[in-house]
Amino acid sequence: MTEQTLTAQMILDTAEDVLRRYGPAKATVVDVARALGVSHGSIYRHFPSKAALRDAVVAAWLHRVVTPLRVVVAAPGPADVKLRAWFDALREIKRAKVLDDPEVFTTYGAIVAETREVVAAHVAELIDQIAAIVAEGIAEGRFAPGDPAALAAAVLDATSRFHNPAHAGEWGTPENDAAFEGVWRLVIAGLRARPD
Amino acid sequence: MTEQTLTAQMILDTAEDVLRRYGPAKATVVDVARALGVSHGSIYRHFPSKAALRDAVVAAWLHRVVTPLRVVVAAPGPADVKLRAWFDALREIKRAKVLDDPEVFTTYGAIVAETREVVAAHVAELIDQIAAIVAEGIAEGRFAPGDPAALAAAVLDATSRFHNPAHAGEWGTPENDAAFEGVWRLVIAGLRARPD
C-alpha cells in the first residue's frame, strides 16, 4: 500500500475490520494505519480525526440498513401493505445483524452512543421513508389526513421495541413476533382512523 | 437486633439500603446480616437464598411503581381520559425514579436483568391494569371491540420508549414529551378506530 493508492473506502473497510476484530477501544487511527501499512498521517489526510473516522464507519454501517428500505419505499402501493413490508424488511435487517454477528452488533452499539449526529441523521432518514409511505396512504384515502412527518415519527417511536438496538436482546423469538403483530394492528388502525 | 425481633420487612429495608449504598455486587446475604448485626443464618430463615432476597427487594421496588397506578385504574372514567392519566402517572413515577436518584435506578437496572420472573409479574400487572381500562372503554363504546388483554399488551409495547428502563436516558426532555404526544395520539386513535 502506498499513500498514493490509499482511498477513503480502503480506510473505512479496514477501520470496520479492526473494529470487528479488536473492539472500539483498539480502533484508533494508529491501529488502522498499522493494518494498512501506511503512516497515520496518510489516514488523517482522508479523515481529520479519530471521531471523523468513527462517524464515517458508523454512517457506512447504517447506510447498509437504509439502502434496501429505499427499494421498499419506491415499490408500488397500496400504502398500508407497503408500510408493513417496510417494517418486515427493517426487522429482518436488524435481526440478521444482531443474530448473525452479535459481537459486531455490540461493538457498533458501543460506538453508536458516541456518534449522536450520525445516528440522528439515520433516524431522520427512517422517518422520511415512513413519511413518504404515509403521504401516499393519505393521498390514496387509506390513511386519515394528518402531517406525514409527525405521523411517521410516532410510528417509528411506537415500534421502538422492534428496531431500537436497546431491545436487541428481545428480538428473534416467537413472542417478539406476536408482540409486533399487536403493535402493528394498533398502529395501522391509528393511521386509518378518521378524526373524531 | 435479636433474631427473635428480626422481620422480613427489616431485612428487605436493609437489603435495599445496602444495594443503594454499595451496589449489587456487595448486596450479599452476609453484607445484609452484618448491617443488621445478625447471623446470616437468621437471614436465611426468612429468605432461603440470595436470589430469593434479591427477588423480594426488586418486587418491593416494583410494587411502589404499580400501587399508585391502581388508584388511577379505580378512579371514574371516561376510559380514554383515564388511560392518559395512567400513562402520565407511570411516566411521572419512572422519571422521578431515574432523575431523582440515578444511581439507585442503575443499580436496580443491573439486578432487574437477573429477576426475570419478578419483572414478568410486574409487566403482567401493568397489562392487567391497562386491560381493565380498555375493557371499560369498549363497554362505554369509546373504544372499538377487541380483546382487552391483547390490546393492553400492544398499548404497553407501543409506548416502550416512554417507560422501559432501556430508554431511561431519553426521558425528561421536551423532545421526549413531544414524542410521547405523537405516540399517544396514534395509540388512542387505534383504540377508538372501528374495524374495517
GROMACS .gro file of C-alpha atoms in nm:
model
  392
    1MET     CA    1   0.000   0.000   0.000
    2THR     CA    2   0.137   0.341  -0.096
    3GLU     CA    3  -0.007   0.671   0.017
    4GLN     CA    4  -0.090   0.750  -0.347
    5THR     CA    5  -0.321   0.448  -0.391
    6LEU     CA    6  -0.484   0.478  -0.046
    7THR     CA    7  -0.855   0.567  -0.076
    8ALA     CA    8  -1.112   0.670   0.183
    9GLN     CA    9  -1.303   0.348   0.109
   10MET     CA   10  -0.996   0.132   0.187
   11ILE     CA   11  -0.955   0.315   0.516
   12LEU     CA   12  -1.325   0.268   0.600
   13ASP     CA   13  -1.315  -0.104   0.518
   14THR     CA   14  -1.001  -0.154   0.726
   15ALA     CA   15  -1.139   0.052   1.016
   16GLU     CA   16  -1.450  -0.164   1.015
   17ASP     CA   17  -1.237  -0.478   1.011
   18VAL     CA   18  -1.025  -0.350   1.302
   19LEU     CA   19  -1.343  -0.270   1.496
   20ARG     CA   20  -1.483  -0.618   1.434
   21ARG     CA   21  -1.164  -0.790   1.543
   22TYR     CA   22  -1.042  -0.582   1.832
   23GLY     CA   23  -1.339  -0.374   1.953
   24PRO     CA   24  -1.385   0.002   1.977
   25ALA     CA   25  -1.107   0.065   2.229
   26LYS     CA   26  -0.843  -0.061   1.983
   27ALA     CA   27  -0.988   0.107   1.673
   28THR     CA   28  -0.759   0.409   1.675
   29VAL     CA   29  -0.616   0.583   1.372
   30VAL     CA   30  -0.276   0.431   1.458
   31ASP     CA   31  -0.424   0.078   1.460
   32VAL     CA   32  -0.594   0.134   1.124
   33ALA     CA   33  -0.276   0.281   0.975
   34ARG     CA   34  -0.077  -0.019   1.101
   35ALA     CA   35  -0.327  -0.264   0.948
   36LEU     CA   36  -0.295  -0.083   0.613
   37GLY     CA   37   0.085  -0.046   0.636
   38VAL     CA   38   0.071   0.333   0.599
   39SER     CA   39   0.159   0.625   0.825
   40HIS     CA   40  -0.114   0.765   1.046
   41GLY     CA   41  -0.058   1.098   0.869
   42SER     CA   42  -0.193   0.945   0.549
   43ILE     CA   43  -0.512   0.844   0.732
   44TYR     CA   44  -0.555   1.198   0.861
   45ARG     CA   45  -0.535   1.323   0.501
   46HIS     CA   46  -0.871   1.145   0.445
   47PHE     CA   47  -1.025   1.170   0.794
   48PRO     CA   48  -0.921   1.470   1.003
   49SER     CA   49  -0.973   1.297   1.341
   50LYS     CA   50  -1.046   0.966   1.509
   51ALA     CA   51  -1.401   1.094   1.563
   52ALA     CA   52  -1.441   1.167   1.189
   53LEU     CA   53  -1.324   0.815   1.101
   54ARG     CA   54  -1.552   0.657   1.363
   55ASP     CA   55  -1.851   0.863   1.238
   56ALA     CA   56  -1.778   0.753   0.879
   57VAL     CA   57  -1.765   0.385   0.981
   58VAL     CA   58  -2.099   0.411   1.164
   59ALA     CA   59  -2.253   0.605   0.872
   60ALA     CA   60  -2.142   0.332   0.629
   61TRP     CA   61  -2.289   0.066   0.857
   62LEU     CA   62  -2.624   0.248   0.892
   63HIS     CA   63  -2.625   0.313   0.516
   64ARG     CA   64  -2.638  -0.064   0.467
   65VAL     CA   65  -2.953  -0.070   0.684
   66VAL     CA   66  -3.144   0.203   0.500
   67THR     CA   67  -3.047   0.125   0.139
   68PRO     CA   68  -3.265  -0.188   0.099
   69LEU     CA   69  -3.550   0.001   0.269
   70ARG     CA   70  -3.541   0.267  -0.004
   71VAL     CA   71  -3.631  -0.006  -0.252
   72VAL     CA   72  -3.943  -0.084  -0.047
   73VAL     CA   73  -4.043   0.285  -0.037
   74ALA     CA   74  -4.006   0.311  -0.416
   75ALA     CA   75  -4.216  -0.002  -0.486
   76PRO     CA   76  -4.584   0.029  -0.582
   77GLY     CA   77  -4.854   0.060  -0.309
   78PRO     CA   78  -5.104   0.031  -0.152
   79ALA     CA   79  -4.950   0.226   0.136
   80ASP     CA   80  -5.069   0.001   0.420
   81VAL     CA   81  -4.920  -0.308   0.255
   82LYS     CA   82  -4.603  -0.115   0.173
   83LEU     CA   83  -4.564   0.014   0.530
   84ARG     CA   84  -4.591  -0.341   0.661
   85ALA     CA   85  -4.334  -0.460   0.404
   86TRP     CA   86  -4.106  -0.175   0.517
   87PHE     CA   87  -4.124  -0.284   0.881
   88ASP     CA   88  -4.079  -0.651   0.790
   89ALA     CA   89  -3.763  -0.553   0.597
   90LEU     CA   90  -3.634  -0.331   0.879
   91ARG     CA   91  -3.685  -0.605   1.139
   92GLU     CA   92  -3.525  -0.866   0.912
   93ILE     CA   93  -3.217  -0.650   0.851
   94LYS     CA   94  -3.179  -0.564   1.219
   95ARG     CA   95  -3.232  -0.920   1.336
   96ALA     CA   96  -2.982  -1.053   1.084
   97LYS     CA   97  -2.725  -0.807   1.216
   98VAL     CA   98  -2.774  -0.898   1.581
   99LEU     CA   99  -2.830  -1.273   1.540
  100ASP     CA  100  -2.566  -1.347   1.275
  101ASP     CA  101  -2.290  -1.142   1.430
  102PRO     CA  102  -2.369  -1.037   1.789
  103GLU     CA  103  -2.013  -0.919   1.863
  104VAL     CA  104  -2.020  -0.672   1.577
  105PHE     CA  105  -2.361  -0.552   1.689
  106THR     CA  106  -2.232  -0.495   2.043
  107THR     CA  107  -1.925  -0.315   1.910
  108TYR     CA  108  -2.136  -0.085   1.698
  109GLY     CA  109  -2.376  -0.035   1.989
  110ALA     CA  110  -2.085   0.095   2.197
  111ILE     CA  111  -1.962   0.344   1.938
  112VAL     CA  112  -2.308   0.446   1.817
  113ALA     CA  113  -2.359   0.612   2.157
  114GLU     CA  114  -2.067   0.840   2.069
  115THR     CA  115  -2.196   0.927   1.721
  116ARG     CA  116  -2.520   1.105   1.804
  117GLU     CA  117  -2.526   1.324   1.493
  118VAL     CA  118  -2.477   1.028   1.260
  119VAL     CA  119  -2.749   0.834   1.440
  120ALA     CA  120  -2.982   1.138   1.433
  121ALA     CA  121  -2.934   1.158   1.054
  122HIS     CA  122  -3.013   0.786   1.028
  123VAL     CA  123  -3.333   0.823   1.233
  124ALA     CA  124  -3.427   1.127   1.019
  125GLU     CA  125  -3.393   0.915   0.704
  126LEU     CA  126  -3.608   0.637   0.854
  127ILE     CA  127  -3.874   0.898   0.941
  128ASP     CA  128  -3.852   1.044   0.588
  129GLN     CA  129  -3.904   0.699   0.438
  130ILE     CA  130  -4.208   0.625   0.657
  131ALA     CA  131  -4.343   0.977   0.590
  132ALA     CA  132  -4.328   0.912   0.214
  133ILE     CA  133  -4.539   0.597   0.258
  134VAL     CA  134  -4.781   0.772   0.498
  135ALA     CA  135  -4.824   1.060   0.250
  136GLU     CA  136  -4.912   0.806  -0.020
  137GLY     CA  137  -5.163   0.642   0.217
  138ILE     CA  138  -5.328   0.978   0.287
  139ALA     CA  139  -5.339   1.057  -0.088
  140GLU     CA  140  -5.492   0.713  -0.153
  141GLY     CA  141  -5.757   0.780   0.114
  142ARG     CA  142  -5.641   0.473   0.308
  143PHE     CA  143  -5.500   0.678   0.597
  144ALA     CA  144  -5.669   0.964   0.777
  145PRO     CA  145  -5.545   1.317   0.692
  146GLY     CA  146  -5.251   1.439   0.901
  147ASP     CA  147  -4.891   1.560   0.895
  148PRO     CA  148  -4.693   1.272   0.736
  149ALA     CA  149  -4.366   1.364   0.915
  150ALA     CA  150  -4.530   1.381   1.260
  151LEU     CA  151  -4.721   1.058   1.198
  152ALA     CA  152  -4.404   0.889   1.072
  153ALA     CA  153  -4.211   0.986   1.388
  154ALA     CA  154  -4.497   0.849   1.600
  155VAL     CA  155  -4.500   0.522   1.401
  156LEU     CA  156  -4.123   0.483   1.443
  157ASP     CA  157  -4.143   0.559   1.817
  158ALA     CA  158  -4.439   0.325   1.870
  159THR     CA  159  -4.239   0.039   1.718
  160SER     CA  160  -3.915   0.113   1.909
  161ARG     CA  161  -3.919  -0.224   2.083
  162PHE     CA  162  -3.878  -0.393   1.745
  163HIS     CA  163  -3.593  -0.192   1.592
  164ASN     CA  164  -3.417   0.014   1.861
  165PRO     CA  165  -3.087  -0.159   1.948
  166ALA     CA  166  -3.169  -0.112   2.320
  167HIS     CA  167  -3.417  -0.400   2.271
  168ALA     CA  168  -3.196  -0.625   2.055
  169GLY     CA  169  -3.189  -0.892   2.327
  170GLU     CA  170  -3.566  -0.945   2.284
  171TRP     CA  171  -3.562  -0.997   1.907
  172GLY     CA  172  -3.587  -1.326   1.722
  173THR     CA  173  -3.839  -1.502   1.948
  174PRO     CA  174  -4.196  -1.606   1.855
  175GLU     CA  175  -4.319  -1.387   2.147
  176ASN     CA  176  -4.149  -1.089   1.984
  177ASP     CA  177  -4.326  -1.163   1.654
  178ALA     CA  178  -4.660  -1.184   1.833
  179ALA     CA  179  -4.590  -0.858   2.017
  180PHE     CA  180  -4.506  -0.689   1.687
  181GLU     CA  181  -4.836  -0.808   1.537
  182GLY     CA  182  -5.025  -0.649   1.826
  183VAL     CA  183  -4.845  -0.316   1.792
  184TRP     CA  184  -4.879  -0.327   1.413
  185ARG     CA  185  -5.257  -0.372   1.433
  186LEU     CA  186  -5.285  -0.082   1.678
  187VAL     CA  187  -5.061   0.145   1.467
  188ILE     CA  188  -5.228   0.071   1.134
  189ALA     CA  189  -5.572   0.118   1.295
  190GLY     CA  190  -5.450   0.454   1.428
  191LEU     CA  191  -5.330   0.559   1.082
  192ARG     CA  192  -5.657   0.454   0.920
  193ALA     CA  193  -5.878   0.614   1.184
  194ARG     CA  194  -6.095   0.909   1.092
  195PRO     CA  195  -6.061   1.207   1.327
  196ASP     CA  196  -6.334   1.248   1.592
  197MET     CA  197  -3.125  -0.660   6.694
  198THR     CA  198  -3.208  -1.011   6.812
  199GLU     CA  199  -3.309  -1.297   6.588
  200GLN     CA  200  -3.647  -1.302   6.762
  201THR     CA  201  -3.738  -0.946   6.663
  202LEU     CA  202  -3.596  -0.970   6.308
  203THR     CA  203  -3.874  -0.943   6.048
  204ALA     CA  204  -3.874  -0.999   5.671
  205GLN     CA  205  -3.958  -0.630   5.625
  206MET     CA  206  -3.647  -0.524   5.826
  207ILE     CA  207  -3.432  -0.749   5.611
  208LEU     CA  208  -3.587  -0.609   5.291
  209ASP     CA  209  -3.537  -0.249   5.403
  210THR     CA  210  -3.175  -0.317   5.498
  211ALA     CA  211  -3.108  -0.509   5.176
  212GLU     CA  212  -3.240  -0.215   4.977
  213ASP     CA  213  -3.022   0.023   5.178
  214VAL     CA  214  -2.714  -0.196   5.120
  215LEU     CA  215  -2.792  -0.205   4.746
  216ARG     CA  216  -2.826   0.173   4.733
  217ARG     CA  217  -2.500   0.232   4.914
  218TYR     CA  218  -2.272  -0.038   4.781
  219GLY     CA  219  -2.428  -0.165   4.456
  220PRO     CA  220  -2.546  -0.511   4.355
  221ALA     CA  221  -2.206  -0.682   4.381
  222LYS     CA  222  -2.187  -0.607   4.757
  223ALA     CA  223  -2.551  -0.686   4.835
  224THR     CA  224  -2.492  -1.038   4.962
  225VAL     CA  225  -2.673  -1.208   5.247
  226VAL     CA  226  -2.356  -1.171   5.457
  227ASP     CA  227  -2.346  -0.795   5.394
  228VAL     CA  228  -2.712  -0.757   5.487
  229ALA     CA  229  -2.664  -0.970   5.801
  230ARG     CA  230  -2.365  -0.759   5.902
  231ALA     CA  231  -2.562  -0.435   5.854
  232LEU     CA  232  -2.837  -0.575   6.079
  233GLY     CA  233  -2.594  -0.720   6.334
  234VAL     CA  234  -2.738  -1.072   6.299
  235SER     CA  235  -2.602  -1.403   6.172
  236HIS     CA  236  -2.651  -1.485   5.806
  237GLY     CA  237  -2.840  -1.794   5.923
  238SER     CA  238  -3.114  -1.571   6.060
  239ILE     CA  239  -3.150  -1.405   5.717
  240TYR     CA  240  -3.184  -1.746   5.554
  241ARG     CA  241  -3.469  -1.824   5.796
  242HIS     CA  242  -3.670  -1.553   5.610
  243PHE     CA  243  -3.516  -1.575   5.262
  244PRO     CA  244  -3.384  -1.917   5.157
  245SER     CA  245  -3.121  -1.781   4.914
  246LYS     CA  246  -2.950  -1.466   4.794
  247ALA     CA  247  -3.167  -1.491   4.480
  248ALA     CA  248  -3.485  -1.504   4.692
  249LEU     CA  249  -3.377  -1.193   4.884
  250ARG     CA  250  -3.284  -1.009   4.563
  251ASP     CA  251  -3.618  -1.102   4.402
  252ALA     CA  252  -3.804  -0.975   4.711
  253VAL     CA  253  -3.616  -0.643   4.701
  254VAL     CA  254  -3.698  -0.593   4.331
  255ALA     CA  255  -4.061  -0.697   4.389
  256ALA     CA  256  -4.092  -0.439   4.668
  257TRP     CA  257  -3.942  -0.173   4.443
  258LEU     CA  258  -4.176  -0.253   4.152
  259HIS     CA  259  -4.468  -0.267   4.396
  260ARG     CA  260  -4.406   0.100   4.470
  261VAL     CA  261  -4.441   0.169   4.095
  262VAL     CA  262  -4.773  -0.010   4.044
  263THR     CA  263  -4.953   0.081   4.368
  264PRO     CA  264  -5.028   0.447   4.276
  265LEU     CA  265  -5.135   0.329   3.929
  266ARG     CA  266  -5.404   0.107   4.086
  267VAL     CA  267  -5.562   0.424   4.224
  268VAL     CA  268  -5.586   0.564   3.869
  269VAL     CA  269  -5.747   0.241   3.740
  270ALA     CA  270  -6.006   0.252   4.022
  271ALA     CA  271  -6.098   0.618   3.955
  272PRO     CA  272  -6.407   0.710   3.748
  273GLY     CA  273  -6.382   0.722   3.364
  274PRO     CA  274  -6.418   0.800   3.078
  275ALA     CA  275  -6.166   0.536   2.971
  276ASP     CA  276  -5.969   0.747   2.722
  277VAL     CA  277  -5.909   1.018   2.983
  278LYS     CA  278  -5.825   0.753   3.244
  279LEU     CA  279  -5.580   0.575   3.014
  280ARG     CA  280  -5.398   0.903   2.952
  281ALA     CA  281  -5.392   0.974   3.328
  282TRP     CA  282  -5.249   0.625   3.382
  283PHE     CA  283  -4.964   0.686   3.137
  284ASP     CA  284  -4.896   1.032   3.278
  285ALA     CA  285  -4.870   0.873   3.625
  286LEU     CA  286  -4.648   0.589   3.500
  287ARG     CA  287  -4.412   0.830   3.323
  288GLU     CA  288  -4.404   1.060   3.627
  289ILE     CA  289  -4.318   0.774   3.864
  290LYS     CA  290  -4.049   0.634   3.633
  291ARG     CA  291  -3.895   0.973   3.561
  292ALA     CA  292  -3.888   1.059   3.931
  293LYS     CA  293  -3.701   0.734   3.998
  294VAL     CA  294  -3.441   0.789   3.729
  295LEU     CA  295  -3.399   1.167   3.764
  296ASP     CA  296  -3.406   1.195   4.143
  297ASP     CA  297  -3.179   0.903   4.215
  298PRO     CA  298  -2.997   0.781   3.902
  299GLU     CA  299  -2.756   0.558   4.096
  300VAL     CA  300  -3.038   0.361   4.251
  301PHE     CA  301  -3.204   0.329   3.910
  302THR     CA  302  -2.881   0.194   3.760
  303THR     CA  303  -2.838  -0.047   4.049
  304TYR     CA  304  -3.190  -0.177   4.008
  305GLY     CA  305  -3.143  -0.195   3.632
  306ALA     CA  306  -2.847  -0.428   3.685
  307ILE     CA  307  -3.030  -0.667   3.918
  308VAL     CA  308  -3.363  -0.648   3.733
  309ALA     CA  309  -3.194  -0.835   3.446
  310GLU     CA  310  -3.143  -1.125   3.689
  311THR     CA  311  -3.501  -1.125   3.816
  312ARG     CA  312  -3.692  -1.212   3.501
  313GLU     CA  313  -3.986  -1.379   3.677
  314VAL     CA  314  -4.040  -1.084   3.910
  315VAL     CA  315  -4.024  -0.842   3.615
  316ALA     CA  316  -4.261  -1.063   3.413
  317ALA     CA  317  -4.512  -1.048   3.700
  318HIS     CA  318  -4.473  -0.669   3.709
  319VAL     CA  319  -4.535  -0.638   3.332
  320ALA     CA  320  -4.835  -0.872   3.368
  321GLU     CA  321  -4.982  -0.640   3.633
  322LEU     CA  322  -4.928  -0.334   3.412
  323ILE     CA  323  -5.106  -0.514   3.126
  324ASP     CA  324  -5.391  -0.615   3.361
  325GLN     CA  325  -5.434  -0.254   3.469
  326ILE     CA  326  -5.442  -0.124   3.110
  327ALA     CA  327  -5.676  -0.411   3.011
  328ALA     CA  328  -5.922  -0.304   3.283
  329ILE     CA  329  -5.929   0.050   3.140
  330VAL     CA  330  -5.956  -0.077   2.780
  331ALA     CA  331  -6.246  -0.306   2.878
  332GLU     CA  332  -6.424  -0.005   3.029
  333GLY     CA  333  -6.362   0.192   2.709
  334ILE     CA  334  -6.510  -0.088   2.497
  335ALA     CA  335  -6.812  -0.112   2.732
  336GLU     CA  336  -6.856   0.267   2.710
  337GLY     CA  337  -6.846   0.245   2.327
  338ARG     CA  338  -6.545   0.479   2.319
  339PHE     CA  339  -6.305   0.206   2.204
  340ALA     CA  340  -6.361  -0.041   1.921
  341PRO     CA  341  -6.448  -0.400   2.022
  342GLY     CA  342  -6.149  -0.629   2.080
  343ASP     CA  343  -5.962  -0.845   2.332
  344PRO     CA  344  -5.872  -0.607   2.619
  345ALA     CA  345  -5.565  -0.812   2.725
  346ALA     CA  346  -5.420  -0.825   2.370
  347LEU     CA  347  -5.492  -0.455   2.314
  348ALA     CA  348  -5.337  -0.371   2.653
  349ALA     CA  349  -5.016  -0.559   2.568
  350ALA     CA  350  -4.998  -0.374   2.235
  351VAL     CA  351  -5.051  -0.038   2.408
  352LEU     CA  352  -4.775  -0.114   2.661
  353ASP     CA  353  -4.537  -0.230   2.384
  354ALA     CA  354  -4.615   0.071   2.163
  355THR     CA  355  -4.519   0.305   2.449
  356SER     CA  356  -4.199   0.117   2.546
  357ARG     CA  357  -3.981   0.416   2.469
  358PHE     CA  358  -4.152   0.607   2.749
  359HIS     CA  359  -4.144   0.353   3.032
  360ASN     CA  360  -3.897   0.074   2.953
  361PRO     CA  361  -3.579   0.131   3.158
  362ALA     CA  362  -3.373   0.063   2.841
  363HIS     CA  363  -3.480   0.413   2.731
  364ALA     CA  364  -3.436   0.590   3.066
  365GLY     CA  365  -3.157   0.807   2.923
  366GLU     CA  366  -3.407   0.969   2.683
  367TRP     CA  367  -3.664   1.068   2.948
  368GLY     CA  368  -3.719   1.411   3.096
  369THR     CA  369  -3.659   1.622   2.784
  370PRO     CA  370  -3.919   1.837   2.598
  371GLU     CA  371  -3.846   1.625   2.286
  372ASN     CA  372  -3.945   1.314   2.479
  373ASP     CA  373  -4.274   1.477   2.584
  374ALA     CA  374  -4.346   1.572   2.221
  375ALA     CA  375  -4.262   1.218   2.107
  376PHE     CA  376  -4.499   1.076   2.368
  377GLU     CA  377  -4.780   1.304   2.246
  378GLY     CA  378  -4.732   1.169   1.892
  379VAL     CA  379  -4.742   0.806   2.003
  380TRP     CA  380  -5.034   0.875   2.235
  381ARG     CA  381  -5.243   1.024   1.953
  382LEU     CA  382  -5.165   0.726   1.730
  383VAL     CA  383  -5.244   0.472   2.005
  384ILE     CA  384  -5.569   0.635   2.117
  385ALA     CA  385  -5.680   0.667   1.752
  386GLY     CA  386  -5.603   0.297   1.709
  387LEU     CA  387  -5.810   0.208   2.016
  388ARG     CA  388  -6.103   0.423   1.901
  389ALA     CA  389  -6.097   0.300   1.540
  390ARG     CA  390  -6.383   0.095   1.408
  391PRO     CA  391  -6.278  -0.228   1.236
  392ASP     CA  392  -6.266  -0.220   0.854
   0.00000   0.00000   0.00000
